[in-house]
PDB file of C-alpha atoms and ligand atoms in Angstrom:
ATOM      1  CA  UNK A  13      17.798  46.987  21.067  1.00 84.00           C
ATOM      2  CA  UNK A  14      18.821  43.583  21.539  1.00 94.00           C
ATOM      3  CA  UNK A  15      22.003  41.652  21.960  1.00 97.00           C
ATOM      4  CA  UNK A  16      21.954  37.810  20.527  1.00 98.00           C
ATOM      5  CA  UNK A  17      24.054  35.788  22.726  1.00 98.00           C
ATOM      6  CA  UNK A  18      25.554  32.427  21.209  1.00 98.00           C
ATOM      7  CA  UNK A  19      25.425  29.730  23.152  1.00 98.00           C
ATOM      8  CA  UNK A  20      27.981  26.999  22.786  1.00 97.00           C
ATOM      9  CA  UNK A  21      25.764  25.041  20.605  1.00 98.00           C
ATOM     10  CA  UNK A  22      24.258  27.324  17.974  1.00 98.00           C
ATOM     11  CA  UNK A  23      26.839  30.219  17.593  1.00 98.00           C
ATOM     12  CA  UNK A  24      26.488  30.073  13.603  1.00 98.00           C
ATOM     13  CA  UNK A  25      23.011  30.937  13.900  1.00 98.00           C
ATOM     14  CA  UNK A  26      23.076  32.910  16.707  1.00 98.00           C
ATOM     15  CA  UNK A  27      25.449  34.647  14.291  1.00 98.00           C
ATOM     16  CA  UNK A  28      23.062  34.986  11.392  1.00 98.00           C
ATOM     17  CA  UNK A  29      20.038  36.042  13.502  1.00 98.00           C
ATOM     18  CA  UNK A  30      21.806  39.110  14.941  1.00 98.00           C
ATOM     19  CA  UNK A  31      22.957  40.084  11.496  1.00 98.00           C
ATOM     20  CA  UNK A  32      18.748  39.724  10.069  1.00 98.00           C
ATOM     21  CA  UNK A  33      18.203  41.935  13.776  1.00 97.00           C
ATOM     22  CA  UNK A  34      21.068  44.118  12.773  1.00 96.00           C
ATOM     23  CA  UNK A  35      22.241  43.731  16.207  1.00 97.00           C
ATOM     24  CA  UNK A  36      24.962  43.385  18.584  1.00 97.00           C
ATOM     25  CA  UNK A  37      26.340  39.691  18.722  1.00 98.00           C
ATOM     26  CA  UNK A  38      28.141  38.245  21.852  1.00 97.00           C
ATOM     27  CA  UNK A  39      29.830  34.359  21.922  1.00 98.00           C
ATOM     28  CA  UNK A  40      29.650  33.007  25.071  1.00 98.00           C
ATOM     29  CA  UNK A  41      33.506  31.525  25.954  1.00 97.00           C
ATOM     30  CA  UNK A  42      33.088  28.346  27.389  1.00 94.00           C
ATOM     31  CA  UNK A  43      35.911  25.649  29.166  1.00 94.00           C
ATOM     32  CA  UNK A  44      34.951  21.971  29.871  1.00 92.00           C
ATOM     33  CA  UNK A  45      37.228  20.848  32.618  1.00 95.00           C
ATOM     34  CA  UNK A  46      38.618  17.292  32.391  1.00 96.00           C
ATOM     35  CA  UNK A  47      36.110  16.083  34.412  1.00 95.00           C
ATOM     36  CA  UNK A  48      33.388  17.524  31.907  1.00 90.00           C
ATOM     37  CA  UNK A  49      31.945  20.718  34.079  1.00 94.00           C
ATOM     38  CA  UNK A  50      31.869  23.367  32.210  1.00 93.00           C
ATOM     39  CA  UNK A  51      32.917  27.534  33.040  1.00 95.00           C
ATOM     40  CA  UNK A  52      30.633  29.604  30.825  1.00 96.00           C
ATOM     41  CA  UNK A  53      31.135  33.344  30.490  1.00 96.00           C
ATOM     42  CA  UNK A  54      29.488  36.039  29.220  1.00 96.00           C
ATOM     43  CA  UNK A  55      30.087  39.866  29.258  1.00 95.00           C
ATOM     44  CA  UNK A  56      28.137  42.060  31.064  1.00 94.00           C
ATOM     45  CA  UNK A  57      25.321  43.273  28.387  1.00 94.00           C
ATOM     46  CA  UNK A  58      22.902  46.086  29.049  1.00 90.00           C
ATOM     47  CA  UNK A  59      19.495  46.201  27.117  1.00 93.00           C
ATOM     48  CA  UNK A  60      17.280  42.872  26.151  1.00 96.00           C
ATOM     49  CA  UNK A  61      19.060  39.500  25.552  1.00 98.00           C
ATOM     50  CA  UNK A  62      18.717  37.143  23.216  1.00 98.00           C
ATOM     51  CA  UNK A  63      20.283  33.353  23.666  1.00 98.00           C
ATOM     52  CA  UNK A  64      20.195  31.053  21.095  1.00 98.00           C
ATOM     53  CA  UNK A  65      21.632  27.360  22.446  1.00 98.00           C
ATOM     54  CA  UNK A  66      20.110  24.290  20.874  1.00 98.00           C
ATOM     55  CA  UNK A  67      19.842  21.420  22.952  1.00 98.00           C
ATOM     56  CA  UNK A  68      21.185  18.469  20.532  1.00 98.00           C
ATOM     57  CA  UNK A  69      23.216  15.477  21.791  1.00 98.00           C
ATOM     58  CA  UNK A  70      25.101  15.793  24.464  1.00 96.00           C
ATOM     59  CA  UNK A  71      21.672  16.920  25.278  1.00 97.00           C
ATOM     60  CA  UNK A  72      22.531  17.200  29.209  1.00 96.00           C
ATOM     61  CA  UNK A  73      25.274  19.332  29.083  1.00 96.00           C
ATOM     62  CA  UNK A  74      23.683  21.557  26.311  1.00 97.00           C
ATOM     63  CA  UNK A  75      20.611  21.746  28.816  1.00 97.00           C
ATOM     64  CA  UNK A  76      22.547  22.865  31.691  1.00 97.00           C
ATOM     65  CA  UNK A  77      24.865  25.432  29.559  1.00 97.00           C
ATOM     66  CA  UNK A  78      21.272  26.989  28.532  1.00 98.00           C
ATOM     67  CA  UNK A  79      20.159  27.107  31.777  1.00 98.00           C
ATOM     68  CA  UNK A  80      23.636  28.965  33.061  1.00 97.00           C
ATOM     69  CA  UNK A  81      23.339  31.610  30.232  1.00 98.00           C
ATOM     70  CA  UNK A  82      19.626  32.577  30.933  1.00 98.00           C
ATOM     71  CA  UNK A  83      20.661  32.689  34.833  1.00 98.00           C
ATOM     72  CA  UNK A  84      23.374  35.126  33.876  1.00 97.00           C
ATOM     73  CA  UNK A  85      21.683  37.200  31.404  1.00 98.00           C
ATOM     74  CA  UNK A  86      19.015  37.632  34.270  1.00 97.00           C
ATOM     75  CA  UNK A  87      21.534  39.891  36.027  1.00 97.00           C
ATOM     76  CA  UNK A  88      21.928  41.969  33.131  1.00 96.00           C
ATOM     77  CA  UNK A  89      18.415  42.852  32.161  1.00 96.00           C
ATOM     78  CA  UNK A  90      14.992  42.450  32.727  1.00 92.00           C
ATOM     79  CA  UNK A  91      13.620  40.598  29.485  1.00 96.00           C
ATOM     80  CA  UNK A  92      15.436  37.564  28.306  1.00 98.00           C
ATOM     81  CA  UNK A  93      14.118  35.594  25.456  1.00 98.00           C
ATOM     82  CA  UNK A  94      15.728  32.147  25.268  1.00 98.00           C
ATOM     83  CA  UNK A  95      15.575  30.908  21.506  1.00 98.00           C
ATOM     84  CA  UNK A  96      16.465  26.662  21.794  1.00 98.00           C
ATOM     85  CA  UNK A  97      16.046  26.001  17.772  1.00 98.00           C
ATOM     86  CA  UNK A  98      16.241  22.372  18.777  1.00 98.00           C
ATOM     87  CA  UNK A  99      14.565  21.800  22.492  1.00 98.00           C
ATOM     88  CA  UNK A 100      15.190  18.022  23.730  1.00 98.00           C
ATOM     89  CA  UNK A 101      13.336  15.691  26.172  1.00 98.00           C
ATOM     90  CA  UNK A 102       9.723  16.956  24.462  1.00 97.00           C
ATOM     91  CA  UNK A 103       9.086  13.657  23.289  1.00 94.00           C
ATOM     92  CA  UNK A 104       8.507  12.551  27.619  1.00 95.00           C
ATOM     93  CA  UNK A 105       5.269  14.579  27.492  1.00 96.00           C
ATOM     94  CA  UNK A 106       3.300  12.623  29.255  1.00 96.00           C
ATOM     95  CA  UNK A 107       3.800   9.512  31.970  1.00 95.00           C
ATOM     96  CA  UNK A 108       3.521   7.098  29.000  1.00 90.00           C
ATOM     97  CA  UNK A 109       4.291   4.220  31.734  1.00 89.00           C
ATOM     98  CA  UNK A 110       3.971   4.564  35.850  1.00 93.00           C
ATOM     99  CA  UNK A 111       6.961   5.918  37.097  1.00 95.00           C
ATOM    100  CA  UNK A 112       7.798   7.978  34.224  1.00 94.00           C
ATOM    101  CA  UNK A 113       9.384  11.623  34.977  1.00 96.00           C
ATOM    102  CA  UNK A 114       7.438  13.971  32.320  1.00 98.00           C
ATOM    103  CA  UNK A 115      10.805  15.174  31.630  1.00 98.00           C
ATOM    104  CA  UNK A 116       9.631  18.106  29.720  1.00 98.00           C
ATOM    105  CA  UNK A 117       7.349  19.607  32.494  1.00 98.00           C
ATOM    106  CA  UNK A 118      11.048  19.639  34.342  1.00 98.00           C
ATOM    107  CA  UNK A 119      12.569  21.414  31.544  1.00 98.00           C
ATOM    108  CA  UNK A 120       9.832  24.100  31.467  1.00 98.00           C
ATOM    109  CA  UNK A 121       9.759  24.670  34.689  1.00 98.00           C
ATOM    110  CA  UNK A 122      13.750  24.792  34.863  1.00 98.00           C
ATOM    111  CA  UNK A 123      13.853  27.277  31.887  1.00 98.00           C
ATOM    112  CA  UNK A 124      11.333  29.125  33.604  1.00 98.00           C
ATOM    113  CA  UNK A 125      12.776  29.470  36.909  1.00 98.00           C
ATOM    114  CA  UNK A 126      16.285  30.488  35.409  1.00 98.00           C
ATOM    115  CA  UNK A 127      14.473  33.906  34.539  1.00 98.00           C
ATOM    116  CA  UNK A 128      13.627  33.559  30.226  1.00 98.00           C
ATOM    117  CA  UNK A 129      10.615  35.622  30.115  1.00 98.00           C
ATOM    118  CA  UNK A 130       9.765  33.873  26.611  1.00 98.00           C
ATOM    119  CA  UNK A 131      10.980  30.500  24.518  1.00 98.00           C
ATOM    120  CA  UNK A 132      11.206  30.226  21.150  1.00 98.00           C
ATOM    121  CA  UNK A 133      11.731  26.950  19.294  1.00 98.00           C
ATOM    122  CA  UNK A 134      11.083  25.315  15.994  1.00 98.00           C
ATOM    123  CA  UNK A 135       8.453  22.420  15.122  1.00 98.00           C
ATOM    124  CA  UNK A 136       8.865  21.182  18.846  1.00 98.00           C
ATOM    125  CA  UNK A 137       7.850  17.487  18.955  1.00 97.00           C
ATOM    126  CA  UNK A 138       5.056  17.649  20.702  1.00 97.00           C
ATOM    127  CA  UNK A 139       2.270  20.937  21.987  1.00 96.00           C
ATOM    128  CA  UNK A 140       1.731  18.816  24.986  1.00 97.00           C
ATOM    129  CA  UNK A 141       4.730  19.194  26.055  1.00 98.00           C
ATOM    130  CA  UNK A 142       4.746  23.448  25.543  1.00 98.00           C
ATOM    131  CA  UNK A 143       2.025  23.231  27.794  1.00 98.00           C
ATOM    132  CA  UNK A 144       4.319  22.929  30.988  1.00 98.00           C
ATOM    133  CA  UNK A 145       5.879  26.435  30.170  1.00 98.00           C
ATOM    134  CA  UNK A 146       4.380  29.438  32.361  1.00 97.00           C
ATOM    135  CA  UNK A 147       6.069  31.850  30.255  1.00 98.00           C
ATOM    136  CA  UNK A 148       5.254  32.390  26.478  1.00 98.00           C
ATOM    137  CA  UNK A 149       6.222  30.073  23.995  1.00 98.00           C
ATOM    138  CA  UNK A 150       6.453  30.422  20.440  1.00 98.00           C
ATOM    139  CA  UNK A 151       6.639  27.623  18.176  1.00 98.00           C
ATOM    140  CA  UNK A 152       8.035  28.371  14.870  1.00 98.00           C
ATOM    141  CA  UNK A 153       7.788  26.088  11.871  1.00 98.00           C
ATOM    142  CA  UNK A 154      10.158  25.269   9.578  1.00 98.00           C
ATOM    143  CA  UNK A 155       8.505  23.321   7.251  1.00 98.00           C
ATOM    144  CA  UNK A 156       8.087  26.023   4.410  1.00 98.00           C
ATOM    145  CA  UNK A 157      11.543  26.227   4.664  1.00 98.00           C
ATOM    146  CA  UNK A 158      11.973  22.878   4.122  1.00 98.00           C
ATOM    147  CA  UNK A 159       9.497  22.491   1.136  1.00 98.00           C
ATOM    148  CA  UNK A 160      11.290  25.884  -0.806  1.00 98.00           C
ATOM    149  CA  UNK A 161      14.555  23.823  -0.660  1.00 98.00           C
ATOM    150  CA  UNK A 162      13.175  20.875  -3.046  1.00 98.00           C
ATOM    151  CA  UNK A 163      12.368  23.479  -5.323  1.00 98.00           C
ATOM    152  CA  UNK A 164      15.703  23.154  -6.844  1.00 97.00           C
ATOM    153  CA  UNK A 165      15.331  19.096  -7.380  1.00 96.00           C
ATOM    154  CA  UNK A 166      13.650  17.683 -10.805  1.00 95.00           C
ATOM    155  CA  UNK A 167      10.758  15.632  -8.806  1.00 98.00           C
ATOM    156  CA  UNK A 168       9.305  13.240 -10.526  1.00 97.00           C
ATOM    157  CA  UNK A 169       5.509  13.461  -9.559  1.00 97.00           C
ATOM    158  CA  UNK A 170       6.336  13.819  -5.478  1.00 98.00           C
ATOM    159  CA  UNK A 171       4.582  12.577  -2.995  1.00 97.00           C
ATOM    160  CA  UNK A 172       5.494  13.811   0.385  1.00 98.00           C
ATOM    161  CA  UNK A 173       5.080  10.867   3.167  1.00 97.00           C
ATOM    162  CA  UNK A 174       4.234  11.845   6.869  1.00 96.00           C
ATOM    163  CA  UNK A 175       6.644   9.397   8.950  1.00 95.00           C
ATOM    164  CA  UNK A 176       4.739   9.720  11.796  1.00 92.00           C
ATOM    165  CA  UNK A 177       0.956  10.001  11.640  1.00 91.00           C
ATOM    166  CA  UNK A 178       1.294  13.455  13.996  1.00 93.00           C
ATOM    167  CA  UNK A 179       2.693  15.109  11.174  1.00 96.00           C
ATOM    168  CA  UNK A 180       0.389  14.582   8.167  1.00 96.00           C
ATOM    169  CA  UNK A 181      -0.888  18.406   8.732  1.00 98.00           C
ATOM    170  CA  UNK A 182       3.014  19.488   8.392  1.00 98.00           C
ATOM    171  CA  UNK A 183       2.830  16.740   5.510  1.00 98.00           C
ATOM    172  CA  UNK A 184       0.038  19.212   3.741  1.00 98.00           C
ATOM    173  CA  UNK A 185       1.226  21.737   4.450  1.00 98.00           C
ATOM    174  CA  UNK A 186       4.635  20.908   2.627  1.00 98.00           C
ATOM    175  CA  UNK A 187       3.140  19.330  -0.308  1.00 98.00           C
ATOM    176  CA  UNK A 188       1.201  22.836  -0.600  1.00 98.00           C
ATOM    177  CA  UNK A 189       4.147  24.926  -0.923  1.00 98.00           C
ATOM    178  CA  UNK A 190       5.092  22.144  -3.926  1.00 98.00           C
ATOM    179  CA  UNK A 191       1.607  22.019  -5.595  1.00 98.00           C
ATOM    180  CA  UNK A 192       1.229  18.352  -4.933  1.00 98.00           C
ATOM    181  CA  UNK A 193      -0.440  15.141  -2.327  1.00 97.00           C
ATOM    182  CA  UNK A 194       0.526  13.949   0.947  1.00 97.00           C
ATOM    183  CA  UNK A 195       0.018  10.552   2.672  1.00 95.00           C
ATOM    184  CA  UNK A 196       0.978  10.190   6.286  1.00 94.00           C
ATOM    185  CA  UNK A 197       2.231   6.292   7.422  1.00 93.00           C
ATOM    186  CA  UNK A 198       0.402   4.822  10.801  1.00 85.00           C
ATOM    187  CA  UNK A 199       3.516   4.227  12.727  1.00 85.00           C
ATOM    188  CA  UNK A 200       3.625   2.484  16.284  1.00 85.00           C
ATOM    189  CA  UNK A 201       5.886   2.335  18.686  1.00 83.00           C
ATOM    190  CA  UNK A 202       6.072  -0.334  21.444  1.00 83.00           C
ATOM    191  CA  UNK A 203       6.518   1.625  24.723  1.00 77.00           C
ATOM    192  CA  UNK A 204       8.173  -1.200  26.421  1.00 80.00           C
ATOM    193  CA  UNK A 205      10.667  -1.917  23.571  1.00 84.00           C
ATOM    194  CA  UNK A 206      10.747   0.877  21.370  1.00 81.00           C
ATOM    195  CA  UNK A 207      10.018  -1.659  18.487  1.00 87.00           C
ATOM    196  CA  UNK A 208       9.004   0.229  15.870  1.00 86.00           C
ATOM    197  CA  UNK A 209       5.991  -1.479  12.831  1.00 87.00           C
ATOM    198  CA  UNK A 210       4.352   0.274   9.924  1.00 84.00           C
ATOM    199  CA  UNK A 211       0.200  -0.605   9.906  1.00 82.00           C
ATOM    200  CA  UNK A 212       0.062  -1.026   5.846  1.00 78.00           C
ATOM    201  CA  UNK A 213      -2.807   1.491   5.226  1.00 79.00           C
ATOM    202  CA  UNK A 214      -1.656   2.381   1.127  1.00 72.00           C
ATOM    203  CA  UNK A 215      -4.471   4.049  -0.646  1.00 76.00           C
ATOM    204  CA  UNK A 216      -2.385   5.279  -3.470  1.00 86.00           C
ATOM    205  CA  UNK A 217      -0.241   4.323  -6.939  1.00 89.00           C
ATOM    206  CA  UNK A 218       3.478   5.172  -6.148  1.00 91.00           C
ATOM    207  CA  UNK A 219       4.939   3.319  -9.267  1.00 93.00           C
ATOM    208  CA  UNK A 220       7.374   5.735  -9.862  1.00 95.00           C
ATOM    209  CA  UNK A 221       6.855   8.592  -7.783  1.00 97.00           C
ATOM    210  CA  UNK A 222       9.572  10.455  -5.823  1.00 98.00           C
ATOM    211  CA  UNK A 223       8.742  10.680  -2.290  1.00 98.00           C
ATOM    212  CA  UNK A 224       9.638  12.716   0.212  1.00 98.00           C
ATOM    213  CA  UNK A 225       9.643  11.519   3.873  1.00 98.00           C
ATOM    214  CA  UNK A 226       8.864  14.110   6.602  1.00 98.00           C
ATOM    215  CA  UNK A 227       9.336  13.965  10.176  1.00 98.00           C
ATOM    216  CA  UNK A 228      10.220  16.746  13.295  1.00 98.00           C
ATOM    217  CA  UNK A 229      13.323  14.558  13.523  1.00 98.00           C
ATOM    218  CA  UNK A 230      15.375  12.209  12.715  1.00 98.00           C
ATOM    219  CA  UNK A 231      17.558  10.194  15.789  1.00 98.00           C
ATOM    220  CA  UNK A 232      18.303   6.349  15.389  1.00 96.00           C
ATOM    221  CA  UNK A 233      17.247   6.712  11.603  1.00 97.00           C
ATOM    222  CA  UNK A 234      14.823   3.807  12.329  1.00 95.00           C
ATOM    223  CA  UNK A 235      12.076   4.739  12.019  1.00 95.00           C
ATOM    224  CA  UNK A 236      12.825   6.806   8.384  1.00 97.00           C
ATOM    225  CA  UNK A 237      14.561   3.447   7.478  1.00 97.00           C
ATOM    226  CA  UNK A 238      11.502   1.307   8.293  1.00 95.00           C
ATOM    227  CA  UNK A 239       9.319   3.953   6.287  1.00 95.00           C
ATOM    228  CA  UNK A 240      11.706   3.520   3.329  1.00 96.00           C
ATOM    229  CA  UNK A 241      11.563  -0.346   3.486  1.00 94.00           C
ATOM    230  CA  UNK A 242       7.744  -0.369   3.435  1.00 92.00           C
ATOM    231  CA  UNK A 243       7.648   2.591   0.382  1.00 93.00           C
ATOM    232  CA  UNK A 244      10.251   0.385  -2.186  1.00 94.00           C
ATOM    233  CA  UNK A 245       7.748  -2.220  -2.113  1.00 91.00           C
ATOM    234  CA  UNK A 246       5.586   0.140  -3.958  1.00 91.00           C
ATOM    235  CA  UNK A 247       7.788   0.576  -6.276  1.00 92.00           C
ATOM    236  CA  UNK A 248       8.409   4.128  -5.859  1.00 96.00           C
ATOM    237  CA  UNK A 249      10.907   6.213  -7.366  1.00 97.00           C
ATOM    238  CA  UNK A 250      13.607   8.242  -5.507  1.00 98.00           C
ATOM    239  CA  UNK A 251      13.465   8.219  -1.724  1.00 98.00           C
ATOM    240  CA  UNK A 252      14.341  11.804   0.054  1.00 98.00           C
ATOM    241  CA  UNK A 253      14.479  12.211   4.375  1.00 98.00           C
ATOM    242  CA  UNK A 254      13.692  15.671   5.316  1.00 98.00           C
ATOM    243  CA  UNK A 255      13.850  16.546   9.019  1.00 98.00           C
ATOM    244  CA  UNK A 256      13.836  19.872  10.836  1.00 98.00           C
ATOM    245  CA  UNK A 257      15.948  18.496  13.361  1.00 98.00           C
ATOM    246  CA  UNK A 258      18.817  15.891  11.878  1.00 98.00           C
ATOM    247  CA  UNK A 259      20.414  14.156  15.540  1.00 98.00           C
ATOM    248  CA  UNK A 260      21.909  11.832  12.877  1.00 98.00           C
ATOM    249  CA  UNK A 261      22.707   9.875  16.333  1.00 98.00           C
ATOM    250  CA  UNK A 262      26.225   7.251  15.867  1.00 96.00           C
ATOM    251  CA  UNK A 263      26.043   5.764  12.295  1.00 96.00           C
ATOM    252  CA  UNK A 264      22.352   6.793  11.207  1.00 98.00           C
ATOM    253  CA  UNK A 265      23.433   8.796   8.327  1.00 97.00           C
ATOM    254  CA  UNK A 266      25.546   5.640   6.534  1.00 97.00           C
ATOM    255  CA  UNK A 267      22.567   3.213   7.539  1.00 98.00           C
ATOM    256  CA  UNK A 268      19.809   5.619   6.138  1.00 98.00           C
ATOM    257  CA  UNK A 269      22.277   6.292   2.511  1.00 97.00           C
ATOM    258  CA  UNK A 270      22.927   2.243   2.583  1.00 97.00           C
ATOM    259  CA  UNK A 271      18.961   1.757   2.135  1.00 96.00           C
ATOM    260  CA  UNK A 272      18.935   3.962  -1.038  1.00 95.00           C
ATOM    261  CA  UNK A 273      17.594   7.064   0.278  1.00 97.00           C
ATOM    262  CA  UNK A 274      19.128   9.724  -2.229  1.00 97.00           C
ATOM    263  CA  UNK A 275      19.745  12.683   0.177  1.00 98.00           C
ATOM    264  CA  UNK A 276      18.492  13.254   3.695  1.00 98.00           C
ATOM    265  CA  UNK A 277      17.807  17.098   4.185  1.00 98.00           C
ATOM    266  CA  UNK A 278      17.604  18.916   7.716  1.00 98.00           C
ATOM    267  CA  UNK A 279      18.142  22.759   9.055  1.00 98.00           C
ATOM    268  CA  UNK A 280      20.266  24.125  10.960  1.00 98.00           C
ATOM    269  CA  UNK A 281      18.556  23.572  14.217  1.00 98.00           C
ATOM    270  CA  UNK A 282      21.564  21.068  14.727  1.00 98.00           C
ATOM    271  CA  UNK A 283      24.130  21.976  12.634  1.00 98.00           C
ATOM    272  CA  UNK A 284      25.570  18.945  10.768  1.00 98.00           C
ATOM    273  CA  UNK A 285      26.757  18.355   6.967  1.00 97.00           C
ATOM    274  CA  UNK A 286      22.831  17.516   6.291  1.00 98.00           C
ATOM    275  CA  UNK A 287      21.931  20.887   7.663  1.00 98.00           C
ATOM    276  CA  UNK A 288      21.555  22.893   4.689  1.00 98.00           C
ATOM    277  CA  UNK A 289      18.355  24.807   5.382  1.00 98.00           C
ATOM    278  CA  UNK A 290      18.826  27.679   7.627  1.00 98.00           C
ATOM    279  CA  UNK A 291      15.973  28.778   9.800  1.00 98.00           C
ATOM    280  CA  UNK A 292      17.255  32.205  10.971  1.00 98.00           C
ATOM    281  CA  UNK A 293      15.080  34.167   9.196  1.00 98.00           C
ATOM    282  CA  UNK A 294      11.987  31.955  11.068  1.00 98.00           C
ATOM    283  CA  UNK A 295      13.764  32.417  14.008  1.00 98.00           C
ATOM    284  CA  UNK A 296      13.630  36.576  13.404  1.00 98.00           C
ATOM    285  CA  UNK A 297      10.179  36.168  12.054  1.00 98.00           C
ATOM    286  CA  UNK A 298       8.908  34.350  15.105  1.00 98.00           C
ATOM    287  CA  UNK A 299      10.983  37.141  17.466  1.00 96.00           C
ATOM    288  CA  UNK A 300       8.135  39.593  16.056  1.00 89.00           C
ATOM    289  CA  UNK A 301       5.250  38.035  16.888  1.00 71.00           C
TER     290      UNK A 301
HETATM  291  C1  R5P B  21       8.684  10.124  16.727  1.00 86.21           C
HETATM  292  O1  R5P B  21       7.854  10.257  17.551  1.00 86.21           O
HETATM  293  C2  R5P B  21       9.420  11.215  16.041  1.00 86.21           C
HETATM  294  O2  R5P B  21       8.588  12.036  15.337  1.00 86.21           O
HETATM  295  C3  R5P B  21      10.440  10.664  15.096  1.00 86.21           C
HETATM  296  O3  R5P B  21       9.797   9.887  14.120  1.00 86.21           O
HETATM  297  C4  R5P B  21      11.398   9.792  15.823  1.00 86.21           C
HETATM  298  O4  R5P B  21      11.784  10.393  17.023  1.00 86.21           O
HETATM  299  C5  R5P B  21      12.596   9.515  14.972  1.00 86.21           C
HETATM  300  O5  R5P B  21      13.448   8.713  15.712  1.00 86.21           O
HETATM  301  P1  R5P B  21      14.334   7.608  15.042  1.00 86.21           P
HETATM  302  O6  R5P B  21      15.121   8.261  13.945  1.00 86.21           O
HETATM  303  O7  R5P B  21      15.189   7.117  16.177  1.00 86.21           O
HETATM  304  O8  R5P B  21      13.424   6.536  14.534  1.00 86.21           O
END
């Protein structure tokens, strides 16, 4: 029997998980002091743990509140499984430039040495990255998810647009669940500057077409508002963003609606108003495997 611990992040879904487990749920109380520490306390818990604390913007403090909750519920009992529906700093993978921390190998190695015995998480950004863990690590995907929710929308012909050339398999595998193509655009990134182009590679007729973008997330909104740019020049129809995880960071959410797109869709790996997709039953799924 396991208890699902909410972290102060993702107590909603922490929430709905333990009712899909049927088991018991425990909020973790936390105080921020006015110098921004934070006091974190849990009861004492006997049986397996479960802690669910996403690690969205502020991603620091989320980080270290994870870290404190595993640490505790190491006391308690033996197996802890730390579910982080949104894990951060996976995009530092690798020492892109000399000098570089791979800030993700840190992460691993910090969730690790807390005491989790396994992570779960949700179409991390990048395998690489899962490779610094020691422990188990499942990746769940959300994308079916995802794809079920457009269901309810009267598509005209959709075509469902990879943002990011890494995710034209999660691009198939998407259009799949809605009987129709993919594409995936060749973005690139200057690693210096972070200026973001589109390579024009279009193969296909979008006159008219709805599209739906797709990407792991979406942060500055760049790089879906560069994508949508480049699309209305095909004269495509309606424009949809569809993220698992929506950081919607400062004004993203105006600047993507001010360049037409018609909705921007994400799950409740951050919970935000675009959040409508909830991924606890992936998350109970992915506890069984
Ligand atoms: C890139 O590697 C990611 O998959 C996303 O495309 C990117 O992180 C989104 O960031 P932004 O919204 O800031 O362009």
């Amino acid at each position: 029997m396991y208890t699902v611990i909410g972290g102060p992040s993702s107590q909603n879904l922490a929430k709905k998980l333990a009712k899909r487990l049927d088991s018991n749920y425990v909020p973790a109380n936390i105080q921020v002091f006015p110098d921004g520490e934070s006091k974190i306390t849990i009861p004492k818990i006997k049986g397996k743990i479960i802690i669910v604390n996403s690690t969205f913007p502020p991603v620091d403090s989320n980080l270290i509140q994870t870290f404190c909750l595993i640490s505790q519920a190491k006391k308690y009992a033996s197996e802890v499984i730390v579910i982080v529906p949104y894990l951060g700093y996976l995009r530092q993978d690798v020492e892109f430039l000399p000098g570089e921390i791979v800030t993700s190998a840190v992460i691993a190695k910090s969730i690790a040495a807390c005491g989790a015995t396994r992570v779960i998480t949700v179409d991390a950004h990048s395998e690489i990255a899962l490779g610094y863990f020691d422990i188990p690590v499942i990746n769940a995907s959300a994308i079916t998810k995802l794809a079920l929710y457009f269901k309810r929308f009267n598509l005209n012909d959709p075509l469902i647009v990879a943002v990011d050339f890494f995710w034209s398999a999660n691009a198939k595998k998407f259009a799949d669940v809605l009987s129709t193509d993919s594409i995936a655009l060749n973005k690139q990134r200057d690693k210096k500057t972070g200026h973001l182009k589109i390579i024009p590679s279009m193969s296909k007729n979008l006159k008219g077409r709805d599209i739906i973008l797709v990407d792991d997330m979406i942060s500055t909104g760049n790089s879906i508002i560069l994508a949508t740019k480049y699309l209305k020049k095909q004269n495509c129809g309606n424009i949809y963003a569809c993220c698992t995880h929506g950081l919607l960071v400062k004004d993203s959410d105006k600047r993507i609606h001010q360049e037409g797109i018609k909705d921007i869709i994400c799950t409740n790996t951050i919970p935000n108003k675009n959040s409508v997709v909830d991924v606890s039953d992936v998350l109970f799924s992915a506890l069984s495997l």
